[in-house]
mmCIF file of C-alpha atoms and ligand atoms in Angstrom:
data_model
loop_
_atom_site.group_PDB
_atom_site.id
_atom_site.type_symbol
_atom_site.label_atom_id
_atom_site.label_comp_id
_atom_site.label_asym_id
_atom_site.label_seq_id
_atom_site.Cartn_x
_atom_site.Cartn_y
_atom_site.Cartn_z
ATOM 1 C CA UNK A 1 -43.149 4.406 8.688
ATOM 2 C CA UNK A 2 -41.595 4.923 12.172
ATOM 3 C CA UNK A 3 -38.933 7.919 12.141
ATOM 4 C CA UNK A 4 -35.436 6.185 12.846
ATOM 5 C CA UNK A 5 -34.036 8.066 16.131
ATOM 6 C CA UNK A 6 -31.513 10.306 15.272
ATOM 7 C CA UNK A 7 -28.013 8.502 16.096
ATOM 8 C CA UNK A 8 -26.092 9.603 18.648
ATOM 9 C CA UNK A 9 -21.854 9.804 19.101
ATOM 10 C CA UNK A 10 -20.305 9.794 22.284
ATOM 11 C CA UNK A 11 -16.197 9.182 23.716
ATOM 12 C CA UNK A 12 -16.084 5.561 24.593
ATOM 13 C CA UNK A 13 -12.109 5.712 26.067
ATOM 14 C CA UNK A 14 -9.225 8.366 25.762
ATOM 15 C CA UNK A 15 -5.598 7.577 25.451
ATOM 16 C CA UNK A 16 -2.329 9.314 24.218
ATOM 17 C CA UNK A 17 1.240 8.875 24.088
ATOM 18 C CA UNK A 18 4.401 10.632 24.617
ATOM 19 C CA UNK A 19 8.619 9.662 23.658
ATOM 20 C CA UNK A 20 10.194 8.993 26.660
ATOM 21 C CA UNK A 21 13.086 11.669 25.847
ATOM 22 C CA UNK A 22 11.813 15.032 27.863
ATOM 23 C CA UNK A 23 13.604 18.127 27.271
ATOM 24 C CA UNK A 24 13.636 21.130 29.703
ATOM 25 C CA UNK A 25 14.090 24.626 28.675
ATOM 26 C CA UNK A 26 17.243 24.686 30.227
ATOM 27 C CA UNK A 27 18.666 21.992 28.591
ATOM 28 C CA UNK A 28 16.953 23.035 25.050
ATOM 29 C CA UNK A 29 18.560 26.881 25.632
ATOM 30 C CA UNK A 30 22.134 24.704 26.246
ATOM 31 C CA UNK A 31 21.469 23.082 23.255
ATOM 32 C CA UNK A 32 20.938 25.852 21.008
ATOM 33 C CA UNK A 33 23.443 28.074 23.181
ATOM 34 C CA UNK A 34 26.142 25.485 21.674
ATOM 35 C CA UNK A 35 25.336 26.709 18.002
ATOM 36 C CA UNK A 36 25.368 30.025 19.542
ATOM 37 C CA UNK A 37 21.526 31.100 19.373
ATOM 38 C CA UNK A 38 19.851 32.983 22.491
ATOM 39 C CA UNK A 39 17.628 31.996 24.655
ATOM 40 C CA UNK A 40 16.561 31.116 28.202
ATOM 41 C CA UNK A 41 13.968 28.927 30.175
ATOM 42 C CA UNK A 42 12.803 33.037 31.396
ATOM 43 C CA UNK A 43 11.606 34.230 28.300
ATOM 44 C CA UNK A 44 10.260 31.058 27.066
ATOM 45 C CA UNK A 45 8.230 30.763 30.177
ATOM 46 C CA UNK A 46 7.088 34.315 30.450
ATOM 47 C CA UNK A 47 6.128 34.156 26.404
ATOM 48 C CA UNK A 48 4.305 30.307 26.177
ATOM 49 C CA UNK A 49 4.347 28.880 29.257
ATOM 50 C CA UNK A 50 6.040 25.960 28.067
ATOM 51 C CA UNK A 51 8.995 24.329 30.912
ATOM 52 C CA UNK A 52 9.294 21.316 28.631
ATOM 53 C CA UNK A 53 8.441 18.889 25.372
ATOM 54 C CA UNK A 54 9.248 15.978 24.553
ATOM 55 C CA UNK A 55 11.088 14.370 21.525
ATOM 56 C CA UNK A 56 10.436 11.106 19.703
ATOM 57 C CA UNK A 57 13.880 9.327 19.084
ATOM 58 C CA UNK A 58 15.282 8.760 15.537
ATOM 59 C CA UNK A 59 13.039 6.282 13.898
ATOM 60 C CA UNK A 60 9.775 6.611 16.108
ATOM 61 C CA UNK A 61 7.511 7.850 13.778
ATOM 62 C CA UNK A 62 3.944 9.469 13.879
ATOM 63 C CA UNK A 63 2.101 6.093 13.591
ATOM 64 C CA UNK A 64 3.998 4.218 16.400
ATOM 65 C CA UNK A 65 2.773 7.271 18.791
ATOM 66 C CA UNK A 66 -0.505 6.963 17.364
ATOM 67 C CA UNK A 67 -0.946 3.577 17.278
ATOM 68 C CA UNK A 68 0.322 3.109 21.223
ATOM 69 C CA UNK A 69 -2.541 6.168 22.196
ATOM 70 C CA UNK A 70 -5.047 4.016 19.922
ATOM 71 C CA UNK A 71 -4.359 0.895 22.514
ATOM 72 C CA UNK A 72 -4.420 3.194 25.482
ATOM 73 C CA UNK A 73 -7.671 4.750 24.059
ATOM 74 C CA UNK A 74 -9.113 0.888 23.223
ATOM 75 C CA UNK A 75 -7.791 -0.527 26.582
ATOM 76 C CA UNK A 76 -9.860 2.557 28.802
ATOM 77 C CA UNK A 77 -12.662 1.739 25.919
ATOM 78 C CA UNK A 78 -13.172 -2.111 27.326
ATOM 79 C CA UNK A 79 -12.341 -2.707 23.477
ATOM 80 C CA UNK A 80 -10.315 -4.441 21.176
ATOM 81 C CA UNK A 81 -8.836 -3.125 18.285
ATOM 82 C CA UNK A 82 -11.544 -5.392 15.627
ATOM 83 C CA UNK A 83 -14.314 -3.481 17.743
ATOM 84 C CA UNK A 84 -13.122 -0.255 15.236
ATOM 85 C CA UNK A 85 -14.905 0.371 12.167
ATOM 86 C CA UNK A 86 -13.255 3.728 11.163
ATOM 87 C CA UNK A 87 -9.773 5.253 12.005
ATOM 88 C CA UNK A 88 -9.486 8.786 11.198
ATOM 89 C CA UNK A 89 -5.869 10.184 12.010
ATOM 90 C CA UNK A 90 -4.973 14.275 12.320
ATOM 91 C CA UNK A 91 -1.351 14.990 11.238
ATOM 92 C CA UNK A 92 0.919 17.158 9.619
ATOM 93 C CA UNK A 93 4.000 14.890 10.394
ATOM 94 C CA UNK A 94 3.108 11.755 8.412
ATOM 95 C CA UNK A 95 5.142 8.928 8.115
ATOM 96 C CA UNK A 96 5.322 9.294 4.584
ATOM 97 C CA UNK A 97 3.455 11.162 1.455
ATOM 98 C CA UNK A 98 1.457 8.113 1.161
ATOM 99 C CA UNK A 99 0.217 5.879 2.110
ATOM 100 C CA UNK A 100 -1.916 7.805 4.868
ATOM 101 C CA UNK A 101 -0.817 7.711 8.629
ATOM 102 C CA UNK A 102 -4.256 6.189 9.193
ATOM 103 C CA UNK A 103 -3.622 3.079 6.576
ATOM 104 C CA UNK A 104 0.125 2.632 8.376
ATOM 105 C CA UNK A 105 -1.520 2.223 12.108
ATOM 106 C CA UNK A 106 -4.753 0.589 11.233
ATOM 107 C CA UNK A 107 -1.916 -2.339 9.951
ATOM 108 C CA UNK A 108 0.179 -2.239 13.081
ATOM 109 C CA UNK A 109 -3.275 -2.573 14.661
ATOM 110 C CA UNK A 110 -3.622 -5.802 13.210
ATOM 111 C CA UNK A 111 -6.603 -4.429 10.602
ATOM 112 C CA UNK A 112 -7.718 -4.608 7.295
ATOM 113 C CA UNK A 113 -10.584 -3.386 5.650
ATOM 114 C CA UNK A 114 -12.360 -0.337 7.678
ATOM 115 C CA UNK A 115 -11.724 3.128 5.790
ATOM 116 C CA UNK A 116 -8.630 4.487 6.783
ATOM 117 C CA UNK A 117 -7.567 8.065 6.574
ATOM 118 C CA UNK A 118 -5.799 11.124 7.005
ATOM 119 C CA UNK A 119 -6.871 14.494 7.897
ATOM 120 C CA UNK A 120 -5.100 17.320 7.435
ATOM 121 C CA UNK A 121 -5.895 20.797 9.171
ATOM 122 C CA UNK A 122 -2.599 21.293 11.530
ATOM 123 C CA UNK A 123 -3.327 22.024 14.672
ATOM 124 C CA UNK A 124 -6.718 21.788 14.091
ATOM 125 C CA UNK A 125 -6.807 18.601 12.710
ATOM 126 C CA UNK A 126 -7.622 17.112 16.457
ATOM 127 C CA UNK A 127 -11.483 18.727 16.074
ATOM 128 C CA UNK A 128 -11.383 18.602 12.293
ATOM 129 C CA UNK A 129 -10.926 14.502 12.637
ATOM 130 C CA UNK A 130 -13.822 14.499 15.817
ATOM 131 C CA UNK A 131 -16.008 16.199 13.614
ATOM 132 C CA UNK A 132 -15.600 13.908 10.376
ATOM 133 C CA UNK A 133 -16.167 11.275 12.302
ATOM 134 C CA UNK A 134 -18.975 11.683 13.831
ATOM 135 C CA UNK A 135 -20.843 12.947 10.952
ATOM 136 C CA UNK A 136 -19.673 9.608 9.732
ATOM 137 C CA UNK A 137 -21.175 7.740 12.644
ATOM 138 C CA UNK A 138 -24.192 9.524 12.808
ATOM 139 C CA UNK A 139 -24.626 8.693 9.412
ATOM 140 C CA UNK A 140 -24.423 4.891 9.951
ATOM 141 C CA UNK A 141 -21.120 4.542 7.935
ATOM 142 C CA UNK A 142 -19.241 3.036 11.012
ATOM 143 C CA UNK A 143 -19.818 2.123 14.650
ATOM 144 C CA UNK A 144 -16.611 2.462 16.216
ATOM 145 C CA UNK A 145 -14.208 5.117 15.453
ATOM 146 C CA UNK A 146 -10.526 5.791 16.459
ATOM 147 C CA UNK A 147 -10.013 9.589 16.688
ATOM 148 C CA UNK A 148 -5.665 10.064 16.697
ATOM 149 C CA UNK A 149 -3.774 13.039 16.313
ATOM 150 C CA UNK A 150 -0.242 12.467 16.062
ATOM 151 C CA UNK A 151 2.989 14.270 15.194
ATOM 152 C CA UNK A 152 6.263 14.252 15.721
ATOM 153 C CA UNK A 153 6.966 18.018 14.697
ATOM 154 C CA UNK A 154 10.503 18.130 16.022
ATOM 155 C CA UNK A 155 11.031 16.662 12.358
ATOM 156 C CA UNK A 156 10.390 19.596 10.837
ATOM 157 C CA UNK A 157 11.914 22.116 13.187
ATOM 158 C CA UNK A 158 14.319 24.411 12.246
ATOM 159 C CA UNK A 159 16.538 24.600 15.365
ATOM 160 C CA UNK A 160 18.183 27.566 13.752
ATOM 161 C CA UNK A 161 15.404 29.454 14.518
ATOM 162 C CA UNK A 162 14.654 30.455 18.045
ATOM 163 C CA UNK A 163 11.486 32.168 17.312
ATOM 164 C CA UNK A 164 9.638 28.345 16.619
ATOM 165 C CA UNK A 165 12.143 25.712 17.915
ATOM 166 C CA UNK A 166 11.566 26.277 21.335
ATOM 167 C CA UNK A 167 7.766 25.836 21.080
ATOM 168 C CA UNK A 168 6.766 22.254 19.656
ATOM 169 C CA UNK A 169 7.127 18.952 20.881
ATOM 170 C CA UNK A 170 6.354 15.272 19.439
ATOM 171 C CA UNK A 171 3.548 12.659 21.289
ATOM 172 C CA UNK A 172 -0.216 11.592 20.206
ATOM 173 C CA UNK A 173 -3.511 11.750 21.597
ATOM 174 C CA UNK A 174 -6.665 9.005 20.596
ATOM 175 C CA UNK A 175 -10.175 8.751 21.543
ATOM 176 C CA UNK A 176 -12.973 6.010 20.378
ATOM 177 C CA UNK A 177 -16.100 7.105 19.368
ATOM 178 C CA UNK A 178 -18.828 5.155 19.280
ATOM 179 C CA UNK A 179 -22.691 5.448 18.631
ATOM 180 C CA UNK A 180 -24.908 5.794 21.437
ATOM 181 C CA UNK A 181 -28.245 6.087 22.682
ATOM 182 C CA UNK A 182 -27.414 9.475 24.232
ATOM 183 C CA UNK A 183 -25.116 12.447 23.479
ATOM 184 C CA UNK A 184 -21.840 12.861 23.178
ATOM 185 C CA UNK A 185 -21.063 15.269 20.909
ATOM 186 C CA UNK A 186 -23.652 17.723 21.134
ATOM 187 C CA UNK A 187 -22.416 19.804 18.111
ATOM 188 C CA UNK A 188 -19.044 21.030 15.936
ATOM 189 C CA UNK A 189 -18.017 23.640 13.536
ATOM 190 C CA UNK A 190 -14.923 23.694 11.151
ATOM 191 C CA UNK A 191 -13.340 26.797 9.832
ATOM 192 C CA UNK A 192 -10.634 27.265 7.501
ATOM 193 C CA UNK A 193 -9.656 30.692 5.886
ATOM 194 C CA UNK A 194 -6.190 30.283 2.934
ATOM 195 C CA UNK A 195 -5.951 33.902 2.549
ATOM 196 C CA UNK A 196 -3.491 33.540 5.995
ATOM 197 C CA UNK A 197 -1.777 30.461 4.261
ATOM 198 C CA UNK A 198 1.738 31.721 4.815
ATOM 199 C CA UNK A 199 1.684 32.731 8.722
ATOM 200 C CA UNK A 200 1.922 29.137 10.016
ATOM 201 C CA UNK A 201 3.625 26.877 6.974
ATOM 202 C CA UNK A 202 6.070 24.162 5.667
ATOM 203 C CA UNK A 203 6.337 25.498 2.192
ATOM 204 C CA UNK A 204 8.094 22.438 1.144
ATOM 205 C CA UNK A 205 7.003 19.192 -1.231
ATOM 206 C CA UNK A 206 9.068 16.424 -2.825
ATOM 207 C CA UNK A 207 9.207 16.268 -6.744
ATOM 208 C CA UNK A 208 11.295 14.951 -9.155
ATOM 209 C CA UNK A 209 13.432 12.905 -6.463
ATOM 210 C CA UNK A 210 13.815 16.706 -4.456
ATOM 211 C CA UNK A 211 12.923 18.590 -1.960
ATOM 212 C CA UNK A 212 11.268 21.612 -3.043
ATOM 213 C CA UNK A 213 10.418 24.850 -1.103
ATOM 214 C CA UNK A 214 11.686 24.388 2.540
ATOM 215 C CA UNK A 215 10.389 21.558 4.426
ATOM 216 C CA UNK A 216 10.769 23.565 7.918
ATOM 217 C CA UNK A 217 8.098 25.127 9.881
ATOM 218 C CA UNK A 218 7.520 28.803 9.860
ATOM 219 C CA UNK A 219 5.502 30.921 11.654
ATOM 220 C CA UNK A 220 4.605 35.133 11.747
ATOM 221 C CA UNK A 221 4.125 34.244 15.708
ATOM 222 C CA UNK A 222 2.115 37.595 16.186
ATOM 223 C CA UNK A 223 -0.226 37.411 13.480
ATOM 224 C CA UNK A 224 -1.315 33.844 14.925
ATOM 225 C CA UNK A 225 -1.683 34.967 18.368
ATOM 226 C CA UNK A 226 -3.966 37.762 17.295
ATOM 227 C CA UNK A 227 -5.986 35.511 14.898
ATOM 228 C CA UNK A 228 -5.998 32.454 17.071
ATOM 229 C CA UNK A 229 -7.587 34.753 19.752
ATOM 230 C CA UNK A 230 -9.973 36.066 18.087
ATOM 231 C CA UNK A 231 -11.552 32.903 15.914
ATOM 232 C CA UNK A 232 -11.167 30.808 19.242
ATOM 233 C CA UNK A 233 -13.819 33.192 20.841
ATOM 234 C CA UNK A 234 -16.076 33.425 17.713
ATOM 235 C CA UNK A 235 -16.302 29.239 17.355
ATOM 236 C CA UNK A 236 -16.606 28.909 20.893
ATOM 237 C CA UNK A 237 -19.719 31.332 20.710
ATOM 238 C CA UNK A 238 -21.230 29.375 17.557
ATOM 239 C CA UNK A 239 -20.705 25.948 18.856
ATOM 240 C CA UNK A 240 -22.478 26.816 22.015
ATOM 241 C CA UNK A 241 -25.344 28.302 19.901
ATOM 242 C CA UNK A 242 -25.545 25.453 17.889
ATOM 243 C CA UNK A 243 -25.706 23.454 21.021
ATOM 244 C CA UNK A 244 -28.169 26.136 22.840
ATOM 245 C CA UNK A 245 -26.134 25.629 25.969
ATOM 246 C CA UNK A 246 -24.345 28.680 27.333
ATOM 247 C CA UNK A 247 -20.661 29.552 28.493
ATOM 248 C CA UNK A 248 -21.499 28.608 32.427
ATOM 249 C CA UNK A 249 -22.445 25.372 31.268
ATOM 250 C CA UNK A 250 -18.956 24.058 30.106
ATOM 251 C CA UNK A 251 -17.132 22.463 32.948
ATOM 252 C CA UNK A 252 -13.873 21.786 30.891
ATOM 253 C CA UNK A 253 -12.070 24.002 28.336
ATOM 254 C CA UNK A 254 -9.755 21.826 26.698
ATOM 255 C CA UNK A 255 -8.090 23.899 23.673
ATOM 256 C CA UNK A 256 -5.230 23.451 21.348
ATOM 257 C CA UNK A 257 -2.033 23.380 23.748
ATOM 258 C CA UNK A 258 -0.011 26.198 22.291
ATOM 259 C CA UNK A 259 0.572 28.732 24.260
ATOM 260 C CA UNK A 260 -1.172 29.966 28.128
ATOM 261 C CA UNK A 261 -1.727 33.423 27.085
ATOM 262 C CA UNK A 262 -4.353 32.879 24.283
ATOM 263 C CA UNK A 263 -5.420 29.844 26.544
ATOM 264 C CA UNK A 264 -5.956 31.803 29.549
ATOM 265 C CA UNK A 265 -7.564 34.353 27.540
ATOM 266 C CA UNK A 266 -9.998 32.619 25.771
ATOM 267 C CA UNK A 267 -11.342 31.184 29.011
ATOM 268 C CA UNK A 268 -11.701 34.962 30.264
ATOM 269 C CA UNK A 269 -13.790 35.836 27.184
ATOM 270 C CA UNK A 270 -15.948 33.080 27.994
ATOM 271 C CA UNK A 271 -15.835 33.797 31.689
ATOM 272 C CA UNK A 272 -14.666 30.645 32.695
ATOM 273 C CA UNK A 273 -12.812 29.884 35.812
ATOM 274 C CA UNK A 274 -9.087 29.349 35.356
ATOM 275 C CA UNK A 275 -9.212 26.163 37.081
ATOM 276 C CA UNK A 276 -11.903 25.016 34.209
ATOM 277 C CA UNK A 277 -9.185 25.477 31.916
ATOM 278 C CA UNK A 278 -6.593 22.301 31.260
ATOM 279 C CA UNK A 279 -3.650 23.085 31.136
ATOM 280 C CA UNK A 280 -1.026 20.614 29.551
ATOM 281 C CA UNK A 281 1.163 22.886 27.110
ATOM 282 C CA UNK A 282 3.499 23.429 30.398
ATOM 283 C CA UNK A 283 4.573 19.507 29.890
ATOM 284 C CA UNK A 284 4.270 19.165 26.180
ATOM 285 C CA UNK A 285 4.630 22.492 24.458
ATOM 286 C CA UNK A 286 2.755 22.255 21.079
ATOM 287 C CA UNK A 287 2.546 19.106 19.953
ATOM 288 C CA UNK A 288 0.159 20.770 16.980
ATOM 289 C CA UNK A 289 -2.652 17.975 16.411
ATOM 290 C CA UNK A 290 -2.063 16.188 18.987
ATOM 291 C CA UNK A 291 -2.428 18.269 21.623
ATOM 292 C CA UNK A 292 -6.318 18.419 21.935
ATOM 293 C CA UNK A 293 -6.470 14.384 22.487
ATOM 294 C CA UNK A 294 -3.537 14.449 24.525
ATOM 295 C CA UNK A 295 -4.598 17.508 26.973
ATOM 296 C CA UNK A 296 -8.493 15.506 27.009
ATOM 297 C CA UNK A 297 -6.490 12.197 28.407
ATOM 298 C CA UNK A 298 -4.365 13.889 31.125
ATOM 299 C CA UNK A 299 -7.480 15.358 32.273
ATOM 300 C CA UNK A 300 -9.516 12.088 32.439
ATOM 301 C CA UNK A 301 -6.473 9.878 33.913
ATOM 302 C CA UNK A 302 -5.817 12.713 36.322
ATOM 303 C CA UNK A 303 -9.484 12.427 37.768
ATOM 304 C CA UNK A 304 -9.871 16.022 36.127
ATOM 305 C CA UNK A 305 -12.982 15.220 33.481
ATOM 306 C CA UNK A 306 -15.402 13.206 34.965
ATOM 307 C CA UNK A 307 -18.464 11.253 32.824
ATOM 308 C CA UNK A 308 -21.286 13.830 32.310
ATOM 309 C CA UNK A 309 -19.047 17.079 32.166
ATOM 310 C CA UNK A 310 -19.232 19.004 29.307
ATOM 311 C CA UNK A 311 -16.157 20.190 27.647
ATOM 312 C CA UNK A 312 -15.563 22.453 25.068
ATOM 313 C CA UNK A 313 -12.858 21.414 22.435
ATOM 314 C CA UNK A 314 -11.119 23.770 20.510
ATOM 315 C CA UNK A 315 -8.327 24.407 17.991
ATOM 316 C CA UNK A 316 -6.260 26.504 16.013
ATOM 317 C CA UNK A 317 -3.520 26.784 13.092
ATOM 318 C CA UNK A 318 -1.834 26.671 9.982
ATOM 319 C CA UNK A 319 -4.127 27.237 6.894
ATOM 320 C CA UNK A 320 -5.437 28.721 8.216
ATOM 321 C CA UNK A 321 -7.720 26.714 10.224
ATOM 322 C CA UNK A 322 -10.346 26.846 13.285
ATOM 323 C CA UNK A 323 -12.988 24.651 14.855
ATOM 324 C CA UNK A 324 -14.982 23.470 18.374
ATOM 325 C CA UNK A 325 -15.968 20.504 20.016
ATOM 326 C CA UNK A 326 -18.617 20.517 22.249
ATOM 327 C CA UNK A 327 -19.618 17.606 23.918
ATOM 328 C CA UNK A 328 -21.319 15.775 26.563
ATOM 329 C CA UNK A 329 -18.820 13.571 27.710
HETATM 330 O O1 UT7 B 401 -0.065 25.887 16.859
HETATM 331 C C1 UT7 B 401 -0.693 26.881 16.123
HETATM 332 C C2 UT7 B 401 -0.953 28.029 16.940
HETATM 333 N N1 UT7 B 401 0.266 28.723 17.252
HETATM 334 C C3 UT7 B 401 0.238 29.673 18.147
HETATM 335 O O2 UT7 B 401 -0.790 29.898 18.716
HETATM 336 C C4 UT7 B 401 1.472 30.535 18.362
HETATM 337 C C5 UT7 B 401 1.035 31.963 18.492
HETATM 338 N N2 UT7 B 401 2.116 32.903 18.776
HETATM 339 C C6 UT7 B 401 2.754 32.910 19.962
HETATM 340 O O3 UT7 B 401 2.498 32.087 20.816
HETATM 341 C C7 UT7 B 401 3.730 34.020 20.240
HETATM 342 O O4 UT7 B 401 3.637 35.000 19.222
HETATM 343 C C8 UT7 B 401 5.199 33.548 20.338
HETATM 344 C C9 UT7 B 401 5.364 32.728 21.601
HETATM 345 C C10 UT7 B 401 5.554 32.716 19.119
HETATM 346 C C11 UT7 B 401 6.138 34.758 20.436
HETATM 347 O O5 UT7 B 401 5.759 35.577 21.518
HETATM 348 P P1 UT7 B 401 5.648 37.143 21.297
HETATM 349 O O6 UT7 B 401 5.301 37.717 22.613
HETATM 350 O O7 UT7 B 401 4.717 37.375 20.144
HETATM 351 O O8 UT7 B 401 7.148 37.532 20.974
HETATM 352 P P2 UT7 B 401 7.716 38.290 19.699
HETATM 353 O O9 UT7 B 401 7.644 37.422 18.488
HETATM 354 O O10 UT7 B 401 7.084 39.651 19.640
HETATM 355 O O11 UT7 B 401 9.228 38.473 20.117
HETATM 356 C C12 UT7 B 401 9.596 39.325 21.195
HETATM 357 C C13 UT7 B 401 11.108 39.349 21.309
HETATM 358 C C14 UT7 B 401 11.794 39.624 19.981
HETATM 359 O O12 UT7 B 401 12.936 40.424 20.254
HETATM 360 P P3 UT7 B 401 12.897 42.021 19.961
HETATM 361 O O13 UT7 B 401 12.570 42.140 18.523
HETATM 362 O O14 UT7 B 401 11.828 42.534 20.881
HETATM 363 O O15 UT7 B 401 14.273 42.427 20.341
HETATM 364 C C15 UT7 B 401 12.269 38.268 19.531
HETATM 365 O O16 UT7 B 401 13.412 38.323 18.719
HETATM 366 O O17 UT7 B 401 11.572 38.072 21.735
HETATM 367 C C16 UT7 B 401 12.595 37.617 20.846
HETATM 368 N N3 UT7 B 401 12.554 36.167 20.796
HETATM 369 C C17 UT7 B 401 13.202 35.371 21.669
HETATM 370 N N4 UT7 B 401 14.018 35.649 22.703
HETATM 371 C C18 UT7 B 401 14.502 34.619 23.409
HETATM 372 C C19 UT7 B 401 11.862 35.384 19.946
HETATM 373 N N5 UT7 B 401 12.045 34.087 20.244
HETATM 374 C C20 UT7 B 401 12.879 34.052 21.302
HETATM 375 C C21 UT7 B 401 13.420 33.012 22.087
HETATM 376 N N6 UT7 B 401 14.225 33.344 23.121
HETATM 377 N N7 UT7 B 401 13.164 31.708 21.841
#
């Protein structure tokens, strides 16, 4: 019996989407100075390196920004949306507590039929969906898969508190995946660790026609930093080994947009060049899972990425949770 060749998964198109309404620092610290709470485009800067988000208007939910980076990520694809198999959406911002994100877009896609699903891992959720999906494909469940991550996390800010509000923002980011003769994804690993449950949380649910436990984000900022730095330099290291490629051969770090110190710092660890570093947080603070997707297609439409590069994907957050992309693209 001829051996069947192992299957391969590769980016077919990238696309993402962003509200139109963009708010500066300035105008965010005017904002908050109204209700009297402190702060300043300076110190936001200096801490994140965040100048501005943006913020989905009332009503615009996570699966109309996921669904418009879908079409962006099928139009670069040469595809149409019955060409996908599979849609696999990263969010902590769902429309709703069910049906799934995934089963809302795949309808305003015009689908039926194909699995459908949510995946949730925060922050991480970007890598968490890449890497369900194509151990999916690879497995011959689908052919075509849409990869989204999508939030719209000013929903669950609590612009009381200066110590989170100023650092999310709302938009999506999509990729297709399809099979292919040639890598692609050359290899991922997913981490998650609930002992650090409560540093990065919503500890709210609905029951019994309520709200229960508070349904805004919270954060010990300090204890993610140190985490995030450290488990972003320990997957990059075991993603490359499970590759057997080495640091100098990544020409694009692309990791969760959250904030440019532990960006900047886990492309020193790996001695990377700042410029191989992209850099999108700047424009759309954290925009939690959708940042990955959304920093990969600002880099391609910008001319940065370029077919054959290899990038290494990477994110971080609430659970909490870790994991790396590394791909041929
Ligand atoms: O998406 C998942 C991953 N998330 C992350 O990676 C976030 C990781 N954490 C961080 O990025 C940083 O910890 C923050 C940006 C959240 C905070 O930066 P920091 O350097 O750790 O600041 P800090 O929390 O130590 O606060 C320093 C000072 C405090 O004042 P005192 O106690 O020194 O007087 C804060 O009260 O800055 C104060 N502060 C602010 N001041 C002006 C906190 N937030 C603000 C603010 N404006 N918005």
């Amino acid at each position: 019996m001829t051996p069947t060749p192992p299957r391969h998964v590769r980016i077919a198109g990238t696309g993402s989407a962003l509200p139109p309404e963009r708010v500066t620092n300035h105008e965010l610290a005017a904002r908050l100075a109204a209700q009297g709470i402190e702060t300043s485009h300076e110190w936001i800067v200096e801490r994140t390196g965040i100048h501005a988000r943006h913020f989905a208007a009332p009503g615009v939910t996570s699966s109309d920004l996921g669904t418009e980076a879908a079409l962006a990520a099928l139009d670069a694809a040469g595809l149409k949306p019955e060409d996908i198999d599979l849609i696999i959406v990263a969010t902590s911002t769902p429309d709703m507590v069910f049906p799934s994100t995934a089963s809302i877009i795949q309808n305003k896609l015009g689908l039926a039929g194909c699995p459908a699903f949510d995946v949730q891992a925060v922050c991480s959720g970007f890598v968490y969906a890449m890497g369900v999906a194509t151990a999916m494909l690879r497995d011959g469940a689908a052919r075509r898969a849409l990869v989204i991550g999508a939030e719209v996390f000013s929903r669950i800010l609590d612009f009381s508190d200066r110590t989170t509000c100023v650092l999310f923002g709302d938009g999506a980011g999509a990729v297709v995946l399809e099979t292919a003769e040639v890598p692609g994804i050359l290899a991922y690993r997913l981490h998650a660790d609930g002992n650090y449950r409560d540093i990065l949380c919503t500890p709210g649910t609905v029951a019994g026609g309520q709200v229960l436990g508070s349904p805004m984000l919270r954060m010990d900022g300090q204890a993610v930093f140190k985490l995030a730095v450290k488990v972003l330099g320990d997957v990059a290291d075991e993603v490359l080994e499970a590759a057997g490629k080495e640091a100098a051969d990544i020409d694009w770090l692309i990791p969760h947009q959250a904030n440019v110190r532990i960006m900047r710092g886990t492309a020193r660890k790996l001695k990377l060049a700042p410029e191989r570093l992209v850099e999108t947080v700047h424009e759309h603070g954290n925009t939690s899972a959708a940042s990955i997707g959304l920093a990969l297609d600002v880099a391609v439409r910008g001319g940065q990425v370029q077919r054959g590069d290899t990038l290494l994907l990477e994110g971080v957050g609430g659970g909490f949770t870790w994991g790396a992309v590394l791909l041929d693209y």
